[in-house]
Amino acid sequence: MPALSASPIALAVRIFVVAAAVLLALKHLAIYPASEAGADWIGLAAPVFYLWAFWSGAEVFSKSRDAAGFGPALLSGLNQMGAGLMLGAWVAILAEPALRHLVQNGFTVMTGVRFDLTHANLVLAFAGLTLILLARRGRQIRAELDGFV
């Protein structure tokens, strides 16, 4: 397990992620009691992926201080960060609207498919895809450079 003190930025991001997760859970506990609005708990799915992306970003900051530079650990962090953003966006676009509709109707009626195609969701999906492709290209460049040595 990496040391939490590797980078002050990484530590700050990790503290932010933990605080955001606790506040998000407390907000949902206070607003929606367990027996009431099950459909509103589905709204936590995308933020969980976004918090994972933030946590992976902390890994990127902690690994960027190493002498290895654009090494495997940094590329892995970029890949995980991109995956978290992309998965969170697609959950917000596809899964949350459909699951919310199913839960609100008691799993009896599913007429059509609902999408939440907001600009923010699409931008987050694109940013995640960009980070994944950047990490993939970084691995290719790293392999080419290692081939020269």
CSV table of N, CA, C and O in Angstrom, one decimal, residues 21-116:
chain,number,residue,atom,x,y,z
A,21,ALA,N,-17.4,11.4,0.6
A,21,ALA,CA,-18.2,10.2,0.7
A,21,ALA,C,-19.0,10.2,2.0
A,21,ALA,O,-20.2,9.8,2.0
A,22,VAL,N,-18.4,10.7,3.1
A,22,VAL,CA,-19.2,10.7,4.4
A,22,VAL,C,-20.3,11.7,4.2
A,22,VAL,O,-21.4,11.4,4.6
A,23,LEU,N,-20.1,12.9,3.7
A,23,LEU,CA,-21.1,13.9,3.5
A,23,LEU,C,-22.2,13.4,2.6
A,23,LEU,O,-23.4,13.7,2.9
A,24,LEU,N,-21.9,12.8,1.5
A,24,LEU,CA,-22.9,12.2,0.6
A,24,LEU,C,-23.7,11.2,1.3
A,24,LEU,O,-25.0,11.2,1.1
A,25,ALA,N,-23.1,10.3,2.1
A,25,ALA,CA,-23.9,9.3,2.8
A,25,ALA,C,-24.8,9.9,3.8
A,25,ALA,O,-26.0,9.6,4.0
A,26,LEU,N,-24.3,10.9,4.6
A,26,LEU,CA,-25.0,11.6,5.6
A,26,LEU,C,-26.2,12.4,5.0
A,26,LEU,O,-27.3,12.4,5.6
A,27,LYS,N,-26.0,13.0,3.9
A,27,LYS,CA,-27.0,13.7,3.2
A,27,LYS,C,-28.2,12.8,2.8
A,27,LYS,O,-29.3,13.1,3.0
A,28,HIS,N,-27.8,11.6,2.2
A,28,HIS,CA,-28.9,10.7,1.8
A,28,HIS,C,-29.5,10.1,3.1
A,28,HIS,O,-30.7,9.8,3.0
A,29,LEU,N,-28.8,9.8,4.1
A,29,LEU,CA,-29.5,9.3,5.3
A,29,LEU,C,-30.4,10.3,6.0
A,29,LEU,O,-31.5,9.9,6.5
A,30,ALA,N,-30.1,11.6,5.9
A,30,ALA,CA,-30.9,12.6,6.5
A,30,ALA,C,-32.2,12.9,5.7
A,30,ALA,O,-33.2,13.1,6.2
A,31,ILE,N,-32.0,12.9,4.4
A,31,ILE,CA,-33.1,13.3,3.5
A,31,ILE,C,-34.0,12.1,3.2
A,31,ILE,O,-35.2,12.2,3.2
A,32,TYR,N,-33.4,10.9,3.0
A,32,TYR,CA,-34.2,9.8,2.6
A,32,TYR,C,-34.0,8.6,3.6
A,32,TYR,O,-33.1,7.9,3.6
A,33,PRO,N,-35.0,8.5,4.6
A,33,PRO,CA,-34.9,7.4,5.5
A,33,PRO,C,-34.9,6.0,4.7
A,33,PRO,O,-35.4,6.0,3.6
A,34,ALA,N,-34.4,5.0,5.4
A,34,ALA,CA,-34.2,3.7,4.7
A,34,ALA,C,-35.5,3.2,4.1
A,34,ALA,O,-35.5,2.5,3.1
A,35,SER,N,-36.6,3.4,4.8
A,35,SER,CA,-37.8,2.7,4.3
A,35,SER,C,-38.5,3.5,3.3
A,35,SER,O,-39.5,3.1,2.7
A,36,GLU,N,-38.1,4.8,3.0
A,36,GLU,CA,-38.9,5.6,2.1
A,36,GLU,C,-38.5,5.6,0.7
A,36,GLU,O,-39.1,4.9,-0.1
A,37,ALA,N,-37.5,6.3,0.3
A,37,ALA,CA,-37.2,6.5,-1.1
A,37,ALA,C,-36.0,5.7,-1.6
A,37,ALA,O,-34.9,6.2,-1.7
A,38,GLY,N,-36.3,4.4,-1.9
A,38,GLY,CA,-35.2,3.5,-2.4
A,38,GLY,C,-34.7,4.0,-3.8
A,38,GLY,O,-33.5,3.8,-4.1
A,39,ALA,N,-35.6,4.6,-4.6
A,39,ALA,CA,-35.1,5.1,-5.9
A,39,ALA,C,-34.1,6.2,-5.8
A,39,ALA,O,-33.2,6.3,-6.6
A,40,ASP,N,-34.1,7.0,-4.7
A,40,ASP,CA,-33.2,8.1,-4.6
A,40,ASP,C,-31.8,7.6,-4.2
A,40,ASP,O,-30.8,8.2,-4.4
A,41,TRP,N,-31.7,6.4,-3.6
A,41,TRP,CA,-30.4,5.8,-3.2
A,41,TRP,C,-29.6,5.4,-4.5
A,41,TRP,O,-28.4,5.3,-4.5
A,42,ILE,N,-30.4,5.2,-5.6
A,42,ILE,CA,-29.7,4.8,-6.8
A,42,ILE,C,-28.8,6.0,-7.3
A,42,ILE,O,-27.8,5.8,-8.0
A,43,GLY,N,-29.2,7.2,-6.9
A,43,GLY,CA,-28.4,8.3,-7.3
A,43,GLY,C,-27.0,8.4,-6.7
A,43,GLY,O,-26.2,9.2,-7.1
A,44,LEU,N,-26.7,7.4,-5.8
A,44,LEU,CA,-25.3,7.3,-5.3
A,44,LEU,C,-24.4,6.6,-6.2
A,44,LEU,O,-23.2,6.6,-6.0
A,45,ALA,N,-24.9,5.9,-7.2
A,45,ALA,CA,-24.1,5.0,-8.0
A,45,ALA,C,-23.0,5.8,-8.8
A,45,ALA,O,-21.8,5.5,-8.8
A,46,ALA,N,-23.4,6.9,-9.5
A,46,ALA,CA,-22.4,7.7,-10.3
A,46,ALA,C,-21.4,8.4,-9.3
A,46,ALA,O,-20.2,8.3,-9.6
A,47,PRO,N,-21.9,9.0,-8.2
A,47,PRO,CA,-20.9,9.6,-7.4
A,47,PRO,C,-19.8,8.7,-6.8
A,47,PRO,O,-18.7,9.1,-6.6
A,48,VAL,N,-20.2,7.4,-6.6
A,48,VAL,CA,-19.2,6.5,-6.1
A,48,VAL,C,-18.1,6.3,-7.2
A,48,VAL,O,-16.9,6.3,-6.8
A,49,PHE,N,-18.4,6.2,-8.5
A,49,PHE,CA,-17.4,6.1,-9.5
A,49,PHE,C,-16.6,7.4,-9.6
A,49,PHE,O,-15.4,7.3,-9.8
A,50,TYR,N,-17.2,8.5,-9.4
A,50,TYR,CA,-16.5,9.8,-9.5
A,50,TYR,C,-15.5,9.9,-8.3
A,50,TYR,O,-14.4,10.4,-8.5
A,51,LEU,N,-15.9,9.4,-7.1
A,51,LEU,CA,-15.0,9.4,-6.0
A,51,LEU,C,-13.8,8.5,-6.2
A,51,LEU,O,-12.7,8.8,-5.8
A,52,TRP,N,-14.1,7.4,-6.9
A,52,TRP,CA,-13.0,6.4,-7.3
A,52,TRP,C,-12.1,7.1,-8.2
A,52,TRP,O,-10.8,7.0,-8.1
A,53,ALA,N,-12.6,7.9,-9.2
A,53,ALA,CA,-11.7,8.7,-10.1
A,53,ALA,C,-10.9,9.7,-9.3
A,53,ALA,O,-9.7,9.8,-9.6
A,54,PHE,N,-11.5,10.4,-8.3
A,54,PHE,CA,-10.7,11.3,-7.5
A,54,PHE,C,-9.6,10.5,-6.8
A,54,PHE,O,-8.4,11.0,-6.7
A,55,TRP,N,-9.9,9.4,-6.2
A,55,TRP,CA,-8.9,8.6,-5.4
A,55,TRP,C,-7.8,8.2,-6.4
A,55,TRP,O,-6.6,8.2,-6.0
A,56,SER,N,-8.1,7.8,-7.6
A,56,SER,CA,-7.1,7.4,-8.6
A,56,SER,C,-6.3,8.6,-9.0
A,56,SER,O,-5.1,8.5,-9.2
A,57,GLY,N,-6.9,9.8,-9.0
A,57,GLY,CA,-6.2,11.0,-9.2
A,57,GLY,C,-5.1,11.3,-8.1
A,57,GLY,O,-4.0,11.8,-8.4
A,58,ALA,N,-5.5,11.0,-6.9
A,58,ALA,CA,-4.5,11.1,-5.8
A,58,ALA,C,-3.3,10.2,-6.1
A,58,ALA,O,-2.2,10.5,-5.8
A,59,GLU,N,-3.6,9.0,-6.6
A,59,GLU,CA,-2.5,8.1,-7.0
A,59,GLU,C,-1.6,8.7,-8.1
A,59,GLU,O,-0.4,8.6,-8.0
A,60,VAL,N,-2.2,9.4,-9.0
A,60,VAL,CA,-1.4,10.0,-10.1
A,60,VAL,C,-0.5,11.1,-9.5
A,60,VAL,O,0.7,11.2,-9.8
A,61,PHE,N,-1.1,11.9,-8.5
A,61,PHE,CA,-0.2,12.9,-7.9
A,61,PHE,C,0.9,12.3,-7.1
A,61,PHE,O,2.0,12.8,-7.1
A,62,SER,N,0.6,11.2,-6.4
A,62,SER,CA,1.7,10.6,-5.6
A,62,SER,C,2.7,10.0,-6.4
A,62,SER,O,3.9,10.0,-6.1
A,63,LYS,N,2.4,9.4,-7.6
A,63,LYS,CA,3.3,8.7,-8.4
A,63,LYS,C,4.1,9.7,-9.3
A,63,LYS,O,5.2,9.4,-9.8
A,64,SER,N,3.5,10.9,-9.5
A,64,SER,CA,4.2,11.9,-10.4
A,64,SER,C,5.5,12.5,-9.7
A,64,SER,O,6.3,13.0,-10.4
A,65,ARG,N,5.6,12.3,-8.4
A,65,ARG,CA,6.8,12.8,-7.7
A,65,ARG,C,8.0,11.9,-7.8
A,65,ARG,O,9.1,12.2,-7.5
A,66,ASP,N,7.7,10.6,-8.2
A,66,ASP,CA,8.8,9.7,-8.3
A,66,ASP,C,9.7,10.0,-9.5
A,66,ASP,O,9.3,10.7,-10.4
A,67,ALA,N,10.9,9.4,-9.5
A,67,ALA,CA,11.8,9.7,-10.6
A,67,ALA,C,11.5,8.9,-11.9
A,67,ALA,O,12.0,9.2,-12.9
A,68,ALA,N,10.6,7.9,-11.8
A,68,ALA,CA,10.2,7.2,-12.9
A,68,ALA,C,9.5,8.0,-14.0
A,68,ALA,O,9.4,7.6,-15.1
A,69,GLY,N,8.9,9.1,-13.6
A,69,GLY,CA,8.2,9.9,-14.6
A,69,GLY,C,6.9,9.3,-15.1
A,69,GLY,O,6.0,9.0,-14.3
A,70,PHE,N,6.9,9.1,-16.4
A,70,PHE,CA,5.7,8.6,-17.0
A,70,PHE,C,5.7,7.0,-17.0
A,70,PHE,O,5.7,6.4,-18.0
A,71,GLY,N,5.8,6.5,-15.8
A,71,GLY,CA,6.0,5.0,-15.6
A,71,GLY,C,4.7,4.3,-15.5
A,71,GLY,O,3.6,4.9,-15.6
A,72,PRO,N,4.8,3.0,-15.3
A,72,PRO,CA,3.6,2.1,-15.2
A,72,PRO,C,2.6,2.5,-14.1
A,72,PRO,O,1.4,2.4,-14.3
A,73,ALA,N,3.1,3.0,-13.0
A,73,ALA,CA,2.2,3.3,-11.9
A,73,ALA,C,1.4,4.6,-12.2
A,73,ALA,O,0.2,4.7,-12.0
A,74,LEU,N,2.0,5.6,-12.9
A,74,LEU,CA,1.3,6.8,-13.3
A,74,LEU,C,0.3,6.4,-14.4
A,74,LEU,O,-0.8,6.9,-14.3
A,75,LEU,N,0.7,5.6,-15.3
A,75,LEU,CA,-0.3,5.2,-16.4
A,75,LEU,C,-1.4,4.4,-15.8
A,75,LEU,O,-2.6,4.6,-16.3
A,76,SER,N,-1.2,3.6,-14.9
A,76,SER,CA,-2.3,2.8,-14.2
A,76,SER,C,-3.2,3.8,-13.5
A,76,SER,O,-4.5,3.6,-13.6
A,77,GLY,N,-2.7,4.8,-12.8
A,77,GLY,CA,-3.5,5.8,-12.2
A,77,GLY,C,-4.4,6.6,-13.2
A,77,GLY,O,-5.6,6.8,-12.9
A,78,LEU,N,-3.8,7.0,-14.3
A,78,LEU,CA,-4.5,7.7,-15.3
A,78,LEU,C,-5.7,6.8,-15.9
A,78,LEU,O,-6.8,7.2,-16.1
A,79,ASN,N,-5.3,5.5,-16.1
A,79,ASN,CA,-6.3,4.6,-16.6
A,79,ASN,C,-7.5,4.4,-15.7
A,79,ASN,O,-8.6,4.4,-16.1
A,80,GLN,N,-7.2,4.2,-14.4
A,80,GLN,CA,-8.2,4.1,-13.4
A,80,GLN,C,-9.1,5.4,-13.2
A,80,GLN,O,-10.3,5.3,-13.1
A,81,MET,N,-8.4,6.5,-13.3
A,81,MET,CA,-9.1,7.8,-13.2
A,81,MET,C,-10.1,7.9,-14.4
A,81,MET,O,-11.2,8.3,-14.2
A,82,GLY,N,-9.6,7.6,-15.6
A,82,GLY,CA,-10.5,7.6,-16.8
A,82,GLY,C,-11.6,6.7,-16.7
A,82,GLY,O,-12.7,7.0,-17.0
A,83,ALA,N,-11.3,5.5,-16.2
A,83,ALA,CA,-12.4,4.5,-16.0
A,83,ALA,C,-13.4,4.9,-15.0
A,83,ALA,O,-14.7,4.8,-15.3
A,84,GLY,N,-13.0,5.5,-13.9
A,84,GLY,CA,-14.0,6.0,-13.0
A,84,GLY,C,-14.9,7.1,-13.5
A,84,GLY,O,-16.1,7.1,-13.3
A,85,LEU,N,-14.3,8.1,-14.3
A,85,LEU,CA,-15.1,9.1,-14.9
A,85,LEU,C,-16.0,8.6,-15.9
A,85,LEU,O,-17.2,8.9,-16.0
A,86,MET,N,-15.5,7.7,-16.8
A,86,MET,CA,-16.4,7.1,-17.8
A,86,MET,C,-17.5,6.3,-17.3
A,86,MET,O,-18.6,6.4,-17.7
A,87,LEU,N,-17.2,5.4,-16.4
A,87,LEU,CA,-18.2,4.5,-15.8
A,87,LEU,C,-19.3,5.4,-15.0
A,87,LEU,O,-20.5,5.1,-15.1
A,88,GLY,N,-18.8,6.4,-14.2
A,88,GLY,CA,-19.7,7.2,-13.5
A,88,GLY,C,-20.7,8.0,-14.5
A,88,GLY,O,-21.9,8.1,-14.2
A,89,ALA,N,-20.1,8.5,-15.6
A,89,ALA,CA,-20.9,9.2,-16.5
A,89,ALA,C,-21.9,8.3,-17.2
A,89,ALA,O,-23.1,8.6,-17.3
A,90,TRP,N,-21.5,7.1,-17.6
A,90,TRP,CA,-22.5,6.2,-18.2
A,90,TRP,C,-23.5,5.6,-17.3
A,90,TRP,O,-24.6,5.3,-17.7
A,91,VAL,N,-23.1,5.5,-16.0
A,91,VAL,CA,-24.1,5.1,-15.0
A,91,VAL,C,-25.2,6.2,-14.9
A,91,VAL,O,-26.4,5.9,-14.8
A,92,ALA,N,-24.7,7.4,-14.8
A,92,ALA,CA,-25.6,8.6,-14.7
A,92,ALA,C,-26.5,8.7,-16.0
A,92,ALA,O,-27.6,9.1,-15.9
A,93,ILE,N,-25.9,8.4,-17.1
A,93,ILE,CA,-26.7,8.5,-18.4
A,93,ILE,C,-27.7,7.4,-18.6
A,93,ILE,O,-28.8,7.6,-18.9
A,94,LEU,N,-27.2,6.1,-18.4
A,94,LEU,CA,-28.0,5.0,-18.7
A,94,LEU,C,-28.7,4.3,-17.5
A,94,LEU,O,-29.9,4.0,-17.5
A,95,ALA,N,-27.9,3.9,-16.5
A,95,ALA,CA,-28.4,3.0,-15.5
A,95,ALA,C,-29.3,3.7,-14.5
A,95,ALA,O,-30.4,3.2,-14.1
A,96,GLU,N,-28.9,4.9,-14.0
A,96,GLU,CA,-29.7,5.6,-13.0
A,96,GLU,C,-31.1,5.9,-13.5
A,96,GLU,O,-32.1,5.6,-12.7
A,97,PRO,N,-31.3,6.5,-14.7
A,97,PRO,CA,-32.7,6.8,-15.1
A,97,PRO,C,-33.6,5.5,-15.2
A,97,PRO,O,-34.7,5.5,-14.8
A,98,ALA,N,-33.0,4.5,-15.8
A,98,ALA,CA,-33.8,3.2,-15.9
A,98,ALA,C,-34.1,2.6,-14.6
A,98,ALA,O,-35.2,2.2,-14.3
A,99,LEU,N,-33.1,2.5,-13.7
A,99,LEU,CA,-33.3,1.9,-12.4
A,99,LEU,C,-34.3,2.7,-11.5
A,99,LEU,O,-35.1,2.2,-10.8
A,100,ARG,N,-34.1,4.0,-11.6
A,100,ARG,CA,-35.0,4.9,-10.8
A,100,ARG,C,-36.5,4.7,-11.3
A,100,ARG,O,-37.4,4.6,-10.4
A,101,HIS,N,-36.7,4.6,-12.6
A,101,HIS,CA,-38.0,4.4,-13.1
A,101,HIS,C,-38.6,3.0,-12.7
A,101,HIS,O,-39.7,2.9,-12.3
A,102,LEU,N,-37.7,2.0,-12.7
A,102,LEU,CA,-38.2,0.7,-12.3
A,102,LEU,C,-38.5,0.6,-10.8
A,102,LEU,O,-39.6,0.0,-10.5
A,103,VAL,N,-37.7,1.2,-10.0
A,103,VAL,CA,-37.9,1.2,-8.6
A,103,VAL,C,-39.2,2.0,-8.2
A,103,VAL,O,-40.0,1.5,-7.4
A,104,GLN,N,-39.4,3.1,-8.8
A,104,GLN,CA,-40.5,3.9,-8.5
A,104,GLN,C,-41.8,3.3,-9.0
A,104,GLN,O,-42.9,3.5,-8.4
A,105,ASN,N,-41.8,2.4,-10.0
A,105,ASN,CA,-43.0,1.7,-10.4
A,105,ASN,C,-43.1,0.3,-9.8
A,105,ASN,O,-43.9,-0.5,-10.3
A,106,GLY,N,-42.3,0.0,-8.9
A,106,GLY,CA,-42.4,-1.3,-8.2
A,106,GLY,C,-42.0,-2.5,-9.1
A,106,GLY,O,-42.5,-3.6,-9.0
A,107,PHE,N,-41.1,-2.2,-10.0
A,107,PHE,CA,-40.6,-3.3,-11.0
A,107,PHE,C,-41.7,-3.9,-11.8
A,107,PHE,O,-41.6,-5.0,-12.2
A,108,THR,N,-42.8,-3.1,-12.0
A,108,THR,CA,-43.9,-3.6,-12.8
A,108,THR,C,-44.0,-3.1,-14.2
A,108,THR,O,-44.4,-3.9,-15.1
A,109,VAL,N,-43.6,-1.9,-14.4
A,109,VAL,CA,-43.7,-1.3,-15.8
A,109,VAL,C,-42.3,-0.7,-16.2
A,109,VAL,O,-41.7,0.0,-15.5
A,110,MET,N,-41.9,-1.2,-17.4
A,110,MET,CA,-40.7,-0.6,-18.0
A,110,MET,C,-41.1,-0.2,-19.4
A,110,MET,O,-41.0,-1.1,-20.3
A,111,THR,N,-41.5,1.0,-19.7
A,111,THR,CA,-41.9,1.4,-21.0
A,111,THR,C,-40.8,2.3,-21.5
A,111,THR,O,-40.7,3.4,-21.1
A,112,GLY,N,-40.1,1.8,-22.5
A,112,GLY,CA,-39.1,2.6,-23.1
A,112,GLY,C,-37.9,2.7,-22.3
A,112,GLY,O,-37.8,2.2,-21.2
A,113,VAL,N,-36.9,3.4,-22.8
A,113,VAL,CA,-35.6,3.6,-22.1
A,113,VAL,C,-35.4,5.1,-21.9
A,113,VAL,O,-35.7,5.9,-22.8
A,114,ARG,N,-35.0,5.4,-20.7
A,114,ARG,CA,-34.8,6.8,-20.4
A,114,ARG,C,-33.3,7.1,-20.3
A,114,ARG,O,-32.5,6.3,-19.8
A,115,PHE,N,-32.9,8.2,-20.9
A,115,PHE,CA,-31.5,8.6,-20.8
A,115,PHE,C,-31.4,10.0,-20.2
A,115,PHE,O,-32.3,10.8,-20.3
A,116,ASP,N,-30.3,10.2,-19.5
A,116,ASP,CA,-30.0,11.5,-19.0
A,116,ASP,C,-28.8,12.1,-19.7
A,116,ASP,O,-27.7,12.1,-19.2
